[in-house]
Short mmCIF file of C-alpha atoms in Angstrom, two decimals:
data_model
loop_
_atom_site.label_atom_id
_atom_site.label_comp_id
_atom_site.label_asym_id
_atom_site.label_seq_id
_atom_site.Cartn_x
_atom_site.Cartn_y
_atom_site.Cartn_z
CA UNK A 319 -54.07 119.02 38.52
CA UNK A 320 -51.15 117.73 40.57
CA UNK A 321 -47.85 119.53 40.91
CA UNK A 322 -45.99 116.72 39.16
CA UNK A 323 -48.39 116.77 36.24
CA UNK A 324 -48.07 120.55 35.94
CA UNK A 325 -44.28 120.28 36.12
CA UNK A 326 -44.19 117.73 33.32
CA UNK A 327 -46.71 119.66 31.22
CA UNK A 328 -44.68 122.88 31.53
CA UNK A 329 -41.21 121.33 31.78
CA UNK A 330 -39.69 123.34 28.95
CA UNK A 331 -41.19 126.61 30.22
CA UNK A 332 -39.91 125.91 33.74
CA UNK A 333 -36.38 125.19 32.53
CA UNK A 334 -36.26 128.22 30.22
CA UNK A 335 -37.78 130.47 32.88
CA UNK A 336 -35.39 129.23 35.55
CA UNK A 337 -32.38 129.99 33.39
CA UNK A 338 -33.86 133.38 32.42
CA UNK A 339 -34.23 134.31 36.09
CA UNK A 340 -30.76 132.95 36.89
CA UNK A 341 -29.25 134.96 34.04
CA UNK A 342 -31.05 138.15 35.05
CA UNK A 343 -30.30 137.91 38.76
CA UNK A 344 -26.65 137.04 38.13
CA UNK A 345 -26.18 139.93 35.71
CA UNK A 346 -27.94 142.36 38.04
CA UNK A 347 -25.85 141.23 41.02
CA UNK A 348 -22.67 141.57 38.98
CA UNK A 349 -23.58 145.11 37.90
CA UNK A 350 -24.27 146.07 41.51
CA UNK A 351 -21.03 144.50 42.70
CA UNK A 352 -19.03 146.20 39.95
CA UNK A 353 -20.40 149.71 40.37
CA UNK A 354 -21.10 149.93 44.07
CA UNK A 355 -18.31 147.77 45.48
CA UNK A 356 -15.84 148.05 42.60
CA UNK A 357 -15.44 144.28 42.74
CA UNK A 358 -17.16 142.26 40.02
CA UNK A 359 -18.28 138.71 40.66
CA UNK A 360 -15.76 136.60 38.74
CA UNK A 361 -18.10 133.79 37.70
CA UNK A 362 -21.21 135.89 36.99
CA UNK A 363 -20.49 136.68 33.34
CA UNK A 364 -19.79 133.04 32.54
CA UNK A 365 -22.93 131.85 34.31
CA UNK A 366 -25.03 134.47 32.49
CA UNK A 367 -23.57 133.42 29.12
CA UNK A 368 -24.24 129.72 29.68
CA UNK A 369 -27.70 130.47 31.06
CA UNK A 370 -28.42 132.43 27.90
CA UNK A 371 -27.51 129.38 25.79
CA UNK A 372 -30.02 127.31 27.77
CA UNK A 373 -32.70 130.01 27.48
CA UNK A 374 -32.31 130.19 23.70
CA UNK A 375 -32.46 126.46 23.07
CA UNK A 376 -35.26 125.75 25.55
CA UNK A 377 -37.11 128.80 24.22
CA UNK A 378 -36.97 127.22 20.76
CA UNK A 379 -38.58 124.11 22.23
CA UNK A 380 -41.33 126.19 23.85
CA UNK A 381 -41.99 127.97 20.55
CA UNK A 382 -42.22 124.63 18.74
CA UNK A 383 -44.50 123.19 21.40
CA UNK A 384 -46.86 126.19 21.27
CA UNK A 385 -46.51 126.74 17.50
CA UNK A 386 -45.24 130.28 18.07
CA UNK A 387 -42.26 130.37 15.71
CA UNK A 388 -42.25 133.19 13.20
CA UNK A 389 -43.83 132.00 9.97
CA UNK A 390 -44.91 133.41 6.64
CA UNK A 391 -48.29 131.75 6.28
CA UNK A 392 -49.89 133.56 3.36
CA UNK A 393 -49.75 130.38 1.27
CA UNK A 394 -51.25 128.31 4.11
CA UNK A 395 -54.12 130.77 4.46
CA UNK A 396 -54.86 130.76 0.75
CA UNK A 397 -55.12 126.96 0.51
CA UNK A 398 -58.15 124.88 1.47
CA UNK A 399 -57.82 123.09 4.84
CA UNK A 400 -56.60 119.79 3.41
CA UNK A 401 -54.09 121.52 1.15
CA UNK A 402 -52.88 123.51 4.12
CA UNK A 403 -52.49 120.28 6.08
CA UNK A 404 -50.38 118.75 3.29
CA UNK A 405 -48.15 121.82 3.24
CA UNK A 406 -47.80 121.63 7.02
CA UNK A 407 -46.77 117.99 6.60
CA UNK A 408 -43.94 119.04 4.32
CA UNK A 409 -42.84 121.70 6.83
CA UNK A 410 -43.03 119.13 9.64
CA UNK A 411 -40.85 116.71 7.67
CA UNK A 412 -38.26 119.44 7.14
CA UNK A 413 -38.31 120.30 10.83
CA UNK A 414 -37.98 116.64 11.80
CA UNK A 415 -34.97 116.30 9.52
CA UNK A 416 -33.30 119.41 10.87
CA UNK A 417 -33.99 118.31 14.45
CA UNK A 418 -32.31 114.96 13.75
CA UNK A 419 -29.25 116.67 12.29
CA UNK A 420 -29.00 119.07 15.24
CA UNK A 421 -29.47 116.21 17.72
CA UNK A 422 -26.75 114.16 16.02
CA UNK A 423 -24.17 116.94 15.83
CA UNK A 424 -25.23 118.30 19.21
CA UNK A 425 -24.54 114.92 20.74
CA UNK A 426 -21.13 114.83 19.03
CA UNK A 427 -20.41 118.32 20.38
CA UNK A 428 -21.48 117.30 23.88
CA UNK A 429 -19.40 114.12 23.81
CA UNK A 430 -16.33 116.02 22.57
CA UNK A 431 -16.63 118.73 25.23
CA UNK A 432 -14.16 117.37 27.77
CA UNK A 433 -12.81 120.63 29.16
CA UNK A 434 -14.18 122.48 32.16
CA UNK A 435 -15.35 126.08 32.21
CA UNK A 436 -12.88 128.74 33.31
CA UNK A 437 -14.48 130.10 36.49
CA UNK A 438 -17.42 127.81 37.27
CA UNK A 439 -15.32 124.64 36.92
CA UNK A 440 -18.28 122.83 35.27
CA UNK A 441 -17.72 120.45 32.35
CA UNK A 442 -18.60 122.03 29.01
CA UNK A 443 -20.72 118.97 28.30
CA UNK A 444 -23.18 120.18 30.96
CA UNK A 445 -23.55 123.42 29.04
CA UNK A 446 -23.77 121.81 25.59
CA UNK A 447 -26.16 118.97 26.45
CA UNK A 448 -29.01 121.42 25.86
CA UNK A 449 -28.33 121.23 22.11
CA UNK A 450 -29.23 117.55 21.57
CA UNK A 451 -31.84 117.66 24.34
CA UNK A 452 -33.69 120.58 22.77
CA UNK A 453 -33.47 118.99 19.33
CA UNK A 454 -34.97 115.78 20.73
CA UNK A 455 -37.81 117.73 22.37
CA UNK A 456 -38.43 119.68 19.16
CA UNK A 457 -38.52 116.35 17.31
CA UNK A 458 -41.13 114.97 19.74
CA UNK A 459 -43.38 118.04 19.55
CA UNK A 460 -43.08 118.21 15.76
CA UNK A 461 -43.85 114.50 15.46
CA UNK A 462 -47.07 115.09 17.42
CA UNK A 463 -47.97 117.90 15.02
CA UNK A 464 -47.03 115.72 12.04
CA UNK A 465 -49.52 113.02 12.98
CA UNK A 466 -52.24 115.61 13.59
CA UNK A 467 -51.58 117.17 10.20
CA UNK A 468 -51.49 113.72 8.59
CA UNK A 469 -54.95 112.94 9.95
CA UNK A 470 -56.22 116.31 8.69
CA UNK A 471 -54.61 115.86 5.26
CA UNK A 472 -56.15 112.44 4.80
CA UNK A 473 -59.55 113.64 5.95
CA UNK A 474 -59.57 111.64 9.21
CA UNK A 475 -59.14 114.52 11.58
CA UNK A 476 -59.57 118.20 12.16
CA UNK A 477 -56.82 120.64 11.29
CA UNK A 478 -55.25 122.09 14.41
CA UNK A 479 -54.14 125.72 14.39
#
């Protein structure tokens, strides 16, 4: 498997992991600077906060992609496979609707964010673009699941876990 193919296959994990490392290293360096040199890094707290925003939203995409969100599935387990697939279809439709709403309002938030951050001097739109981007990625992954569940519900495919 080529590097480019791996990078595209694990894009969300790479982005979330990169921001997690960036957040951790920045926070650790700031703690060291504050306690050992009595001189905190001025931009570190802001970078850690914005990195955390990216980690949360990209982490939600990873959870959607891998079907690892917390769920109460007692009803799904008690239904026959096709009934379970129909219930998953309803859940997928709800998720698709919510993703569209988040993408819409996330885009409005990003477009309205014209100020720059206090210490990093980065436009807020760079920070907030993760909201509509993650919603779009969640929409794509959920749409893939929707069609798989539709095939299973109509008896033309196998139910995926």
